[in-house]
Amino acid sequence: MSLETGDKAPDFSLIADNGKPYKLSSKAKTKMMLVFYPGDGLPICEKQFLDYKKEADAFKKQGVEVIGISGNDMKTIKAFKKQHNLPFTMLSDEKGEVAEQYNAFGWFGVKRAVYLLDKNLEILYRHIEPVSIYARTADELHAVIERKS
Protein backbone atom coordinates (compact mmCIF):
# COMPACT_ATOMS: atom_id res chain seq x y z
CA MET A 1 0.00 0.00 0.00
CA SER A 2 1.38 3.37 -0.98
CA LEU A 3 0.98 6.30 1.41
CA GLU A 4 -0.11 9.53 -0.21
CA THR A 5 -0.59 13.13 0.84
CA GLY A 6 -3.81 13.37 2.84
CA ASP A 7 -3.55 9.82 4.21
CA LYS A 8 -3.23 9.13 7.92
CA ALA A 9 0.34 8.15 8.76
CA PRO A 10 0.79 4.72 10.34
CA ASP A 11 1.40 4.90 14.08
CA PHE A 12 4.50 3.18 15.43
CA SER A 13 6.65 2.74 18.48
CA LEU A 14 10.45 2.61 18.24
CA ILE A 15 13.28 3.06 20.74
CA ALA A 16 14.65 6.60 20.83
CA ASP A 17 18.24 7.69 21.39
CA ASN A 18 17.39 8.37 25.06
CA GLY A 19 16.62 4.65 25.46
CA LYS A 20 12.88 5.18 25.89
CA PRO A 21 10.03 4.05 23.64
CA TYR A 22 8.87 6.72 21.19
CA LYS A 23 5.23 6.28 20.17
CA LEU A 24 4.41 8.58 17.27
CA SER A 25 0.78 9.27 18.20
CA SER A 26 1.63 10.19 21.78
CA LYS A 27 4.41 12.60 20.70
CA ALA A 28 2.44 14.41 17.98
CA LYS A 29 1.85 17.82 19.54
CA THR A 30 2.96 19.84 16.51
CA LYS A 31 3.97 19.15 12.93
CA MET A 32 6.59 16.45 12.61
CA MET A 33 9.09 15.74 9.88
CA LEU A 34 10.06 12.08 9.75
CA VAL A 35 13.44 11.76 8.06
CA PHE A 36 14.27 8.20 7.03
CA TYR A 37 17.94 7.77 6.16
CA PRO A 38 20.12 4.81 5.13
CA GLY A 39 22.82 4.93 7.78
CA ASP A 40 24.70 6.82 10.42
CA GLY A 41 28.14 7.91 9.31
CA LEU A 42 27.46 7.74 5.58
CA PRO A 43 28.67 10.95 3.86
CA ILE A 44 25.30 11.93 2.38
CA CYS A 45 23.54 11.28 5.71
CA GLU A 46 26.10 13.40 7.56
CA LYS A 47 25.72 16.24 5.06
CA GLN A 48 21.92 16.00 5.27
CA PHE A 49 21.76 16.10 9.07
CA LEU A 50 24.39 18.84 9.40
CA ASP A 51 22.26 20.92 7.00
CA TYR A 52 19.16 20.25 9.11
CA LYS A 53 21.09 20.99 12.33
CA LYS A 54 22.12 24.38 10.97
CA GLU A 55 18.41 25.09 10.37
CA ALA A 56 17.07 23.49 13.58
CA ASP A 57 15.87 26.81 15.04
CA ALA A 58 14.15 27.72 11.78
CA PHE A 59 12.32 24.36 11.77
CA LYS A 60 11.20 25.05 15.36
CA LYS A 61 9.96 28.52 14.37
CA GLN A 62 7.90 26.83 11.66
CA GLY A 63 6.42 24.56 14.34
CA VAL A 64 8.11 21.41 13.07
CA GLU A 65 9.88 18.73 15.10
CA VAL A 66 12.52 16.78 13.14
CA ILE A 67 12.76 13.03 13.84
CA GLY A 68 15.53 10.91 12.30
CA ILE A 69 14.89 7.22 11.61
CA SER A 70 17.53 4.74 10.44
CA GLY A 71 17.98 1.00 10.36
CA ASN A 72 21.13 1.18 12.47
CA ASP A 73 21.36 -0.13 16.01
CA MET A 74 21.05 2.29 18.92
CA LYS A 75 24.78 2.29 19.71
CA THR A 76 25.57 3.53 16.19
CA ILE A 77 22.74 6.10 16.26
CA LYS A 78 23.87 7.49 19.63
CA ALA A 79 27.46 7.81 18.37
CA PHE A 80 26.26 9.64 15.21
CA LYS A 81 24.09 12.01 17.25
CA LYS A 82 26.87 12.71 19.75
CA GLN A 83 29.57 13.15 17.11
CA HIS A 84 27.54 15.83 15.33
CA ASN A 85 25.71 17.19 18.40
CA LEU A 86 22.37 16.72 16.64
CA PRO A 87 19.40 18.37 18.38
CA PHE A 88 16.87 15.88 16.99
CA THR A 89 15.22 12.77 18.35
CA MET A 90 16.78 9.81 16.58
CA LEU A 91 15.02 6.44 16.32
CA SER A 92 16.24 2.93 15.54
CA ASP A 93 14.24 0.84 13.07
CA GLU A 94 16.66 -2.13 12.92
CA LYS A 95 14.10 -4.50 11.40
CA GLY A 96 12.94 -1.92 8.85
CA GLU A 97 9.30 -2.50 9.77
CA VAL A 98 8.42 1.18 10.14
CA ALA A 99 10.37 2.14 7.02
CA GLU A 100 8.43 -0.53 5.15
CA GLN A 101 5.10 0.92 6.35
CA TYR A 102 6.24 4.29 5.00
CA ASN A 103 7.41 2.89 1.63
CA ALA A 104 10.98 3.76 2.66
CA PHE A 105 12.50 0.29 2.59
CA GLY A 106 14.27 -1.32 -0.35
CA TRP A 107 16.82 -3.90 -1.39
CA PHE A 108 19.58 -2.31 0.68
CA GLY A 109 17.53 -1.36 3.75
CA VAL A 110 16.10 2.01 4.75
CA LYS A 111 15.77 4.48 1.87
CA ARG A 112 16.13 8.24 2.16
CA ALA A 113 12.65 9.72 2.57
CA VAL A 114 10.90 12.66 4.23
CA TYR A 115 7.34 12.80 5.54
CA LEU A 116 5.77 15.98 6.91
CA LEU A 117 2.87 15.19 9.25
CA ASP A 118 0.43 17.45 11.05
CA LYS A 119 -0.40 16.91 14.72
CA ASN A 120 -3.27 14.59 13.69
CA LEU A 121 -0.76 12.44 11.76
CA GLU A 122 -2.13 13.48 8.37
CA ILE A 123 0.54 13.34 5.69
CA LEU A 124 1.06 16.88 4.37
CA TYR A 125 4.07 16.03 2.19
CA ARG A 126 6.13 13.01 1.29
CA HIS A 127 9.21 12.53 -0.79
CA ILE A 128 11.06 9.27 -1.28
CA GLU A 129 14.41 9.65 -3.01
CA PRO A 130 14.69 7.36 -6.02
CA VAL A 131 18.48 7.32 -5.49
CA SER A 132 19.91 7.65 -1.98
CA ILE A 133 22.78 9.90 -3.06
CA TYR A 134 20.33 12.80 -3.04
CA ALA A 135 18.60 14.41 -0.06
CA ARG A 136 16.07 17.20 0.37
CA THR A 137 17.88 20.30 1.60
CA ALA A 138 16.69 22.30 4.58
CA ASP A 139 15.82 25.17 2.21
CA GLU A 140 13.64 22.89 0.09
CA LEU A 141 11.89 21.60 3.21
CA HIS A 142 11.34 25.11 4.63
CA ALA A 143 9.58 26.01 1.35
CA VAL A 144 7.41 22.88 1.59
CA ILE A 145 6.49 23.68 5.19
CA GLU A 146 5.53 27.24 4.23
CA ARG A 147 3.28 25.96 1.42
CA LYS A 148 1.63 23.43 3.75
CA SER A 149 0.98 25.89 6.62
mmCIF file with all atom_site columns, C-alpha atoms in Angstrom:
data_model
loop_
_atom_site.group_PDB
_atom_site.id
_atom_site.type_symbol
_atom_site.label_atom_id
_atom_site.label_alt_id
_atom_site.label_comp_id
_atom_site.label_asym_id
_atom_site.label_entity_id
_atom_site.label_seq_id
_atom_site.pdbx_PDB_ins_code
_atom_site.Cartn_x
_atom_site.Cartn_y
_atom_site.Cartn_z
_atom_site.occupancy
_atom_site.B_iso_or_equiv
_atom_site.pdbx_formal_charge
_atom_site.auth_seq_id
_atom_site.auth_comp_id
_atom_site.auth_asym_id
_atom_site.auth_atom_id
_atom_site.pdbx_PDB_model_num
ATOM 1   C CA . MET A 1 1   ? 0.000  0.000  0.000  1.00 0.00 ? 1   MET A CA 1
ATOM 2   C CA . SER A 1 2   ? 1.378  3.374  -0.978 1.00 0.00 ? 2   SER A CA 1
ATOM 3   C CA . LEU A 1 3   ? 0.984  6.297  1.408  1.00 0.00 ? 3   LEU A CA 1
ATOM 4   C CA . GLU A 1 4   ? -0.113 9.533  -0.214 1.00 0.00 ? 4   GLU A CA 1
ATOM 5   C CA . THR A 1 5   ? -0.585 13.134 0.839  1.00 0.00 ? 5   THR A CA 1
ATOM 6   C CA . GLY A 1 6   ? -3.812 13.372 2.845  1.00 0.00 ? 6   GLY A CA 1
ATOM 7   C CA . ASP A 1 7   ? -3.547 9.817  4.213  1.00 0.00 ? 7   ASP A CA 1
ATOM 8   C CA . LYS A 1 8   ? -3.227 9.129  7.916  1.00 0.00 ? 8   LYS A CA 1
ATOM 9   C CA . ALA A 1 9   ? 0.342  8.146  8.756  1.00 0.00 ? 9   ALA A CA 1
ATOM 10  C CA . PRO A 1 10  ? 0.794  4.716  10.336 1.00 0.00 ? 10  PRO A CA 1
ATOM 11  C CA . ASP A 1 11  ? 1.403  4.899  14.075 1.00 0.00 ? 11  ASP A CA 1
ATOM 12  C CA . PHE A 1 12  ? 4.497  3.181  15.426 1.00 0.00 ? 12  PHE A CA 1
ATOM 13  C CA . SER A 1 13  ? 6.653  2.740  18.483 1.00 0.00 ? 13  SER A CA 1
ATOM 14  C CA . LEU A 1 14  ? 10.454 2.614  18.244 1.00 0.00 ? 14  LEU A CA 1
ATOM 15  C CA . ILE A 1 15  ? 13.278 3.057  20.735 1.00 0.00 ? 15  ILE A CA 1
ATOM 16  C CA . ALA A 1 16  ? 14.647 6.600  20.829 1.00 0.00 ? 16  ALA A CA 1
ATOM 17  C CA . ASP A 1 17  ? 18.241 7.688  21.391 1.00 0.00 ? 17  ASP A CA 1
ATOM 18  C CA . ASN A 1 18  ? 17.387 8.369  25.063 1.00 0.00 ? 18  ASN A CA 1
ATOM 19  C CA . GLY A 1 19  ? 16.623 4.646  25.456 1.00 0.00 ? 19  GLY A CA 1
ATOM 20  C CA . LYS A 1 20  ? 12.879 5.183  25.892 1.00 0.00 ? 20  LYS A CA 1
ATOM 21  C CA . PRO A 1 21  ? 10.028 4.050  23.642 1.00 0.00 ? 21  PRO A CA 1
ATOM 22  C CA . TYR A 1 22  ? 8.865  6.722  21.194 1.00 0.00 ? 22  TYR A CA 1
ATOM 23  C CA . LYS A 1 23  ? 5.226  6.282  20.165 1.00 0.00 ? 23  LYS A CA 1
ATOM 24  C CA . LEU A 1 24  ? 4.409  8.578  17.272 1.00 0.00 ? 24  LEU A CA 1
ATOM 25  C CA . SER A 1 25  ? 0.783  9.268  18.203 1.00 0.00 ? 25  SER A CA 1
ATOM 26  C CA . SER A 1 26  ? 1.633  10.193 21.783 1.00 0.00 ? 26  SER A CA 1
ATOM 27  C CA . LYS A 1 27  ? 4.409  12.601 20.696 1.00 0.00 ? 27  LYS A CA 1
ATOM 28  C CA . ALA A 1 28  ? 2.436  14.409 17.982 1.00 0.00 ? 28  ALA A CA 1
ATOM 29  C CA . LYS A 1 29  ? 1.851  17.824 19.539 1.00 0.00 ? 29  LYS A CA 1
ATOM 30  C CA . THR A 1 30  ? 2.962  19.838 16.514 1.00 0.00 ? 30  THR A CA 1
ATOM 31  C CA . LYS A 1 31  ? 3.970  19.152 12.927 1.00 0.00 ? 31  LYS A CA 1
ATOM 32  C CA . MET A 1 32  ? 6.594  16.452 12.609 1.00 0.00 ? 32  MET A CA 1
ATOM 33  C CA . MET A 1 33  ? 9.089  15.740 9.877  1.00 0.00 ? 33  MET A CA 1
ATOM 34  C CA . LEU A 1 34  ? 10.065 12.077 9.750  1.00 0.00 ? 34  LEU A CA 1
ATOM 35  C CA . VAL A 1 35  ? 13.444 11.764 8.059  1.00 0.00 ? 35  VAL A CA 1
ATOM 36  C CA . PHE A 1 36  ? 14.270 8.203  7.028  1.00 0.00 ? 36  PHE A CA 1
ATOM 37  C CA . TYR A 1 37  ? 17.943 7.770  6.160  1.00 0.00 ? 37  TYR A CA 1
ATOM 38  C CA . PRO A 1 38  ? 20.123 4.810  5.132  1.00 0.00 ? 38  PRO A CA 1
ATOM 39  C CA . GLY A 1 39  ? 22.815 4.930  7.781  1.00 0.00 ? 39  GLY A CA 1
ATOM 40  C CA . ASP A 1 40  ? 24.701 6.823  10.423 1.00 0.00 ? 40  ASP A CA 1
ATOM 41  C CA . GLY A 1 41  ? 28.144 7.909  9.307  1.00 0.00 ? 41  GLY A CA 1
ATOM 42  C CA . LEU A 1 42  ? 27.462 7.743  5.579  1.00 0.00 ? 42  LEU A CA 1
ATOM 43  C CA . PRO A 1 43  ? 28.675 10.951 3.861  1.00 0.00 ? 43  PRO A CA 1
ATOM 44  C CA . ILE A 1 44  ? 25.297 11.933 2.376  1.00 0.00 ? 44  ILE A CA 1
ATOM 45  C CA . CYS A 1 45  ? 23.543 11.284 5.707  1.00 0.00 ? 45  CYS A CA 1
ATOM 46  C CA . GLU A 1 46  ? 26.101 13.398 7.555  1.00 0.00 ? 46  GLU A CA 1
ATOM 47  C CA . LYS A 1 47  ? 25.722 16.241 5.055  1.00 0.00 ? 47  LYS A CA 1
ATOM 48  C CA . GLN A 1 48  ? 21.923 15.997 5.267  1.00 0.00 ? 48  GLN A CA 1
ATOM 49  C CA . PHE A 1 49  ? 21.757 16.101 9.068  1.00 0.00 ? 49  PHE A CA 1
ATOM 50  C CA . LEU A 1 50  ? 24.385 18.840 9.398  1.00 0.00 ? 50  LEU A CA 1
ATOM 51  C CA . ASP A 1 51  ? 22.260 20.924 7.004  1.00 0.00 ? 51  ASP A CA 1
ATOM 52  C CA . TYR A 1 52  ? 19.159 20.253 9.111  1.00 0.00 ? 52  TYR A CA 1
ATOM 53  C CA . LYS A 1 53  ? 21.090 20.986 12.330 1.00 0.00 ? 53  LYS A CA 1
ATOM 54  C CA . LYS A 1 54  ? 22.123 24.380 10.969 1.00 0.00 ? 54  LYS A CA 1
ATOM 55  C CA . GLU A 1 55  ? 18.413 25.093 10.368 1.00 0.00 ? 55  GLU A CA 1
ATOM 56  C CA . ALA A 1 56  ? 17.070 23.491 13.582 1.00 0.00 ? 56  ALA A CA 1
ATOM 57  C CA . ASP A 1 57  ? 15.871 26.814 15.041 1.00 0.00 ? 57  ASP A CA 1
ATOM 58  C CA . ALA A 1 58  ? 14.150 27.717 11.781 1.00 0.00 ? 58  ALA A CA 1
ATOM 59  C CA . PHE A 1 59  ? 12.324 24.361 11.766 1.00 0.00 ? 59  PHE A CA 1
ATOM 60  C CA . LYS A 1 60  ? 11.198 25.049 15.361 1.00 0.00 ? 60  LYS A CA 1
ATOM 61  C CA . LYS A 1 61  ? 9.956  28.520 14.367 1.00 0.00 ? 61  LYS A CA 1
ATOM 62  C CA . GLN A 1 62  ? 7.902  26.832 11.658 1.00 0.00 ? 62  GLN A CA 1
ATOM 63  C CA . GLY A 1 63  ? 6.418  24.562 14.335 1.00 0.00 ? 63  GLY A CA 1
ATOM 64  C CA . VAL A 1 64  ? 8.107  21.406 13.067 1.00 0.00 ? 64  VAL A CA 1
ATOM 65  C CA . GLU A 1 65  ? 9.883  18.730 15.098 1.00 0.00 ? 65  GLU A CA 1
ATOM 66  C CA . VAL A 1 66  ? 12.519 16.779 13.140 1.00 0.00 ? 66  VAL A CA 1
ATOM 67  C CA . ILE A 1 67  ? 12.759 13.030 13.835 1.00 0.00 ? 67  ILE A CA 1
ATOM 68  C CA . GLY A 1 68  ? 15.535 10.915 12.301 1.00 0.00 ? 68  GLY A CA 1
ATOM 69  C CA . ILE A 1 69  ? 14.894 7.217  11.609 1.00 0.00 ? 69  ILE A CA 1
ATOM 70  C CA . SER A 1 70  ? 17.532 4.743  10.437 1.00 0.00 ? 70  SER A CA 1
ATOM 71  C CA . GLY A 1 71  ? 17.985 0.999  10.355 1.00 0.00 ? 71  GLY A CA 1
ATOM 72  C CA . ASN A 1 72  ? 21.133 1.180  12.466 1.00 0.00 ? 72  ASN A CA 1
ATOM 73  C CA . ASP A 1 73  ? 21.355 -0.126 16.011 1.00 0.00 ? 73  ASP A CA 1
ATOM 74  C CA . MET A 1 74  ? 21.048 2.291  18.919 1.00 0.00 ? 74  MET A CA 1
ATOM 75  C CA . LYS A 1 75  ? 24.777 2.288  19.714 1.00 0.00 ? 75  LYS A CA 1
ATOM 76  C CA . THR A 1 76  ? 25.570 3.527  16.192 1.00 0.00 ? 76  THR A CA 1
ATOM 77  C CA . ILE A 1 77  ? 22.744 6.096  16.261 1.00 0.00 ? 77  ILE A CA 1
ATOM 78  C CA . LYS A 1 78  ? 23.866 7.492  19.627 1.00 0.00 ? 78  LYS A CA 1
ATOM 79  C CA . ALA A 1 79  ? 27.463 7.813  18.369 1.00 0.00 ? 79  ALA A CA 1
ATOM 80  C CA . PHE A 1 80  ? 26.263 9.638  15.215 1.00 0.00 ? 80  PHE A CA 1
ATOM 81  C CA . LYS A 1 81  ? 24.088 12.007 17.254 1.00 0.00 ? 81  LYS A CA 1
ATOM 82  C CA . LYS A 1 82  ? 26.871 12.707 19.754 1.00 0.00 ? 82  LYS A CA 1
ATOM 83  C CA . GLN A 1 83  ? 29.573 13.148 17.114 1.00 0.00 ? 83  GLN A CA 1
ATOM 84  C CA . HIS A 1 84  ? 27.537 15.832 15.330 1.00 0.00 ? 84  HIS A CA 1
ATOM 85  C CA . ASN A 1 85  ? 25.714 17.191 18.396 1.00 0.00 ? 85  ASN A CA 1
ATOM 86  C CA . LEU A 1 86  ? 22.373 16.720 16.645 1.00 0.00 ? 86  LEU A CA 1
ATOM 87  C CA . PRO A 1 87  ? 19.397 18.366 18.376 1.00 0.00 ? 87  PRO A CA 1
ATOM 88  C CA . PHE A 1 88  ? 16.872 15.878 16.985 1.00 0.00 ? 88  PHE A CA 1
ATOM 89  C CA . THR A 1 89  ? 15.218 12.766 18.349 1.00 0.00 ? 89  THR A CA 1
ATOM 90  C CA . MET A 1 90  ? 16.778 9.811  16.576 1.00 0.00 ? 90  MET A CA 1
ATOM 91  C CA . LEU A 1 91  ? 15.022 6.439  16.316 1.00 0.00 ? 91  LEU A CA 1
ATOM 92  C CA . SER A 1 92  ? 16.244 2.930  15.543 1.00 0.00 ? 92  SER A CA 1
ATOM 93  C CA . ASP A 1 93  ? 14.243 0.839  13.072 1.00 0.00 ? 93  ASP A CA 1
ATOM 94  C CA . GLU A 1 94  ? 16.659 -2.129 12.917 1.00 0.00 ? 94  GLU A CA 1
ATOM 95  C CA . LYS A 1 95  ? 14.105 -4.503 11.404 1.00 0.00 ? 95  LYS A CA 1
ATOM 96  C CA . GLY A 1 96  ? 12.944 -1.916 8.852  1.00 0.00 ? 96  GLY A CA 1
ATOM 97  C CA . GLU A 1 97  ? 9.299  -2.501 9.771  1.00 0.00 ? 97  GLU A CA 1
ATOM 98  C CA . VAL A 1 98  ? 8.417  1.184  10.140 1.00 0.00 ? 98  VAL A CA 1
ATOM 99  C CA . ALA A 1 99  ? 10.369 2.138  7.021  1.00 0.00 ? 99  ALA A CA 1
ATOM 100 C CA . GLU A 1 100 ? 8.434  -0.533 5.155  1.00 0.00 ? 100 GLU A CA 1
ATOM 101 C CA . GLN A 1 101 ? 5.102  0.918  6.347  1.00 0.00 ? 101 GLN A CA 1
ATOM 102 C CA . TYR A 1 102 ? 6.239  4.291  4.998  1.00 0.00 ? 102 TYR A CA 1
ATOM 103 C CA . ASN A 1 103 ? 7.407  2.891  1.631  1.00 0.00 ? 103 ASN A CA 1
ATOM 104 C CA . ALA A 1 104 ? 10.978 3.763  2.656  1.00 0.00 ? 104 ALA A CA 1
ATOM 105 C CA . PHE A 1 105 ? 12.504 0.295  2.589  1.00 0.00 ? 105 PHE A CA 1
ATOM 106 C CA . GLY A 1 106 ? 14.268 -1.315 -0.355 1.00 0.00 ? 106 GLY A CA 1
ATOM 107 C CA . TRP A 1 107 ? 16.824 -3.895 -1.385 1.00 0.00 ? 107 TRP A CA 1
ATOM 108 C CA . PHE A 1 108 ? 19.577 -2.308 0.683  1.00 0.00 ? 108 PHE A CA 1
ATOM 109 C CA . GLY A 1 109 ? 17.530 -1.361 3.752  1.00 0.00 ? 109 GLY A CA 1
ATOM 110 C CA . VAL A 1 110 ? 16.101 2.010  4.745  1.00 0.00 ? 110 VAL A CA 1
ATOM 111 C CA . LYS A 1 111 ? 15.771 4.483  1.872  1.00 0.00 ? 111 LYS A CA 1
ATOM 112 C CA . ARG A 1 112 ? 16.131 8.237  2.164  1.00 0.00 ? 112 ARG A CA 1
ATOM 113 C CA . ALA A 1 113 ? 12.649 9.720  2.572  1.00 0.00 ? 113 ALA A CA 1
ATOM 114 C CA . VAL A 1 114 ? 10.900 12.661 4.226  1.00 0.00 ? 114 VAL A CA 1
ATOM 115 C CA . TYR A 1 115 ? 7.339  12.798 5.538  1.00 0.00 ? 115 TYR A CA 1
ATOM 116 C CA . LEU A 1 116 ? 5.769  15.983 6.913  1.00 0.00 ? 116 LEU A CA 1
ATOM 117 C CA . LEU A 1 117 ? 2.873  15.189 9.252  1.00 0.00 ? 117 LEU A CA 1
ATOM 118 C CA . ASP A 1 118 ? 0.433  17.449 11.050 1.00 0.00 ? 118 ASP A CA 1
ATOM 119 C CA . LYS A 1 119 ? -0.401 16.913 14.722 1.00 0.00 ? 119 LYS A CA 1
ATOM 120 C CA . ASN A 1 120 ? -3.273 14.594 13.693 1.00 0.00 ? 120 ASN A CA 1
ATOM 121 C CA . LEU A 1 121 ? -0.759 12.444 11.758 1.00 0.00 ? 121 LEU A CA 1
ATOM 122 C CA . GLU A 1 122 ? -2.131 13.476 8.372  1.00 0.00 ? 122 GLU A CA 1
ATOM 123 C CA . ILE A 1 123 ? 0.545  13.339 5.688  1.00 0.00 ? 123 ILE A CA 1
ATOM 124 C CA . LEU A 1 124 ? 1.056  16.878 4.374  1.00 0.00 ? 124 LEU A CA 1
ATOM 125 C CA . TYR A 1 125 ? 4.066  16.031 2.193  1.00 0.00 ? 125 TYR A CA 1
ATOM 126 C CA . ARG A 1 126 ? 6.128  13.014 1.289  1.00 0.00 ? 126 ARG A CA 1
ATOM 127 C CA . HIS A 1 127 ? 9.208  12.530 -0.789 1.00 0.00 ? 127 HIS A CA 1
ATOM 128 C CA . ILE A 1 128 ? 11.062 9.270  -1.277 1.00 0.00 ? 128 ILE A CA 1
ATOM 129 C CA . GLU A 1 129 ? 14.414 9.653  -3.010 1.00 0.00 ? 129 GLU A CA 1
ATOM 130 C CA . PRO A 1 130 ? 14.695 7.359  -6.024 1.00 0.00 ? 130 PRO A CA 1
ATOM 131 C CA . VAL A 1 131 ? 18.481 7.317  -5.493 1.00 0.00 ? 131 VAL A CA 1
ATOM 132 C CA . SER A 1 132 ? 19.907 7.647  -1.979 1.00 0.00 ? 132 SER A CA 1
ATOM 133 C CA . ILE A 1 133 ? 22.776 9.896  -3.064 1.00 0.00 ? 133 ILE A CA 1
ATOM 134 C CA . TYR A 1 134 ? 20.333 12.803 -3.040 1.00 0.00 ? 134 TYR A CA 1
ATOM 135 C CA . ALA A 1 135 ? 18.605 14.406 -0.055 1.00 0.00 ? 135 ALA A CA 1
ATOM 136 C CA . ARG A 1 136 ? 16.072 17.195 0.365  1.00 0.00 ? 136 ARG A CA 1
ATOM 137 C CA . THR A 1 137 ? 17.877 20.296 1.601  1.00 0.00 ? 137 THR A CA 1
ATOM 138 C CA . ALA A 1 138 ? 16.687 22.298 4.583  1.00 0.00 ? 138 ALA A CA 1
ATOM 139 C CA . ASP A 1 139 ? 15.821 25.171 2.214  1.00 0.00 ? 139 ASP A CA 1
ATOM 140 C CA . GLU A 1 140 ? 13.642 22.888 0.094  1.00 0.00 ? 140 GLU A CA 1
ATOM 141 C CA . LEU A 1 141 ? 11.891 21.603 3.209  1.00 0.00 ? 141 LEU A CA 1
ATOM 142 C CA . HIS A 1 142 ? 11.340 25.107 4.627  1.00 0.00 ? 142 HIS A CA 1
ATOM 143 C CA . ALA A 1 143 ? 9.585  26.010 1.352  1.00 0.00 ? 143 ALA A CA 1
ATOM 144 C CA . VAL A 1 144 ? 7.407  22.884 1.585  1.00 0.00 ? 144 VAL A CA 1
ATOM 145 C CA . ILE A 1 145 ? 6.488  23.684 5.187  1.00 0.00 ? 145 ILE A CA 1
ATOM 146 C CA . GLU A 1 146 ? 5.534  27.244 4.225  1.00 0.00 ? 146 GLU A CA 1
ATOM 147 C CA . ARG A 1 147 ? 3.281  25.958 1.424  1.00 0.00 ? 147 ARG A CA 1
ATOM 148 C CA . LYS A 1 148 ? 1.627  23.427 3.754  1.00 0.00 ? 148 LYS A CA 1
ATOM 149 C CA . SER A 1 149 ? 0.982  25.890 6.618  1.00 0.00 ? 149 SER A CA 1
#
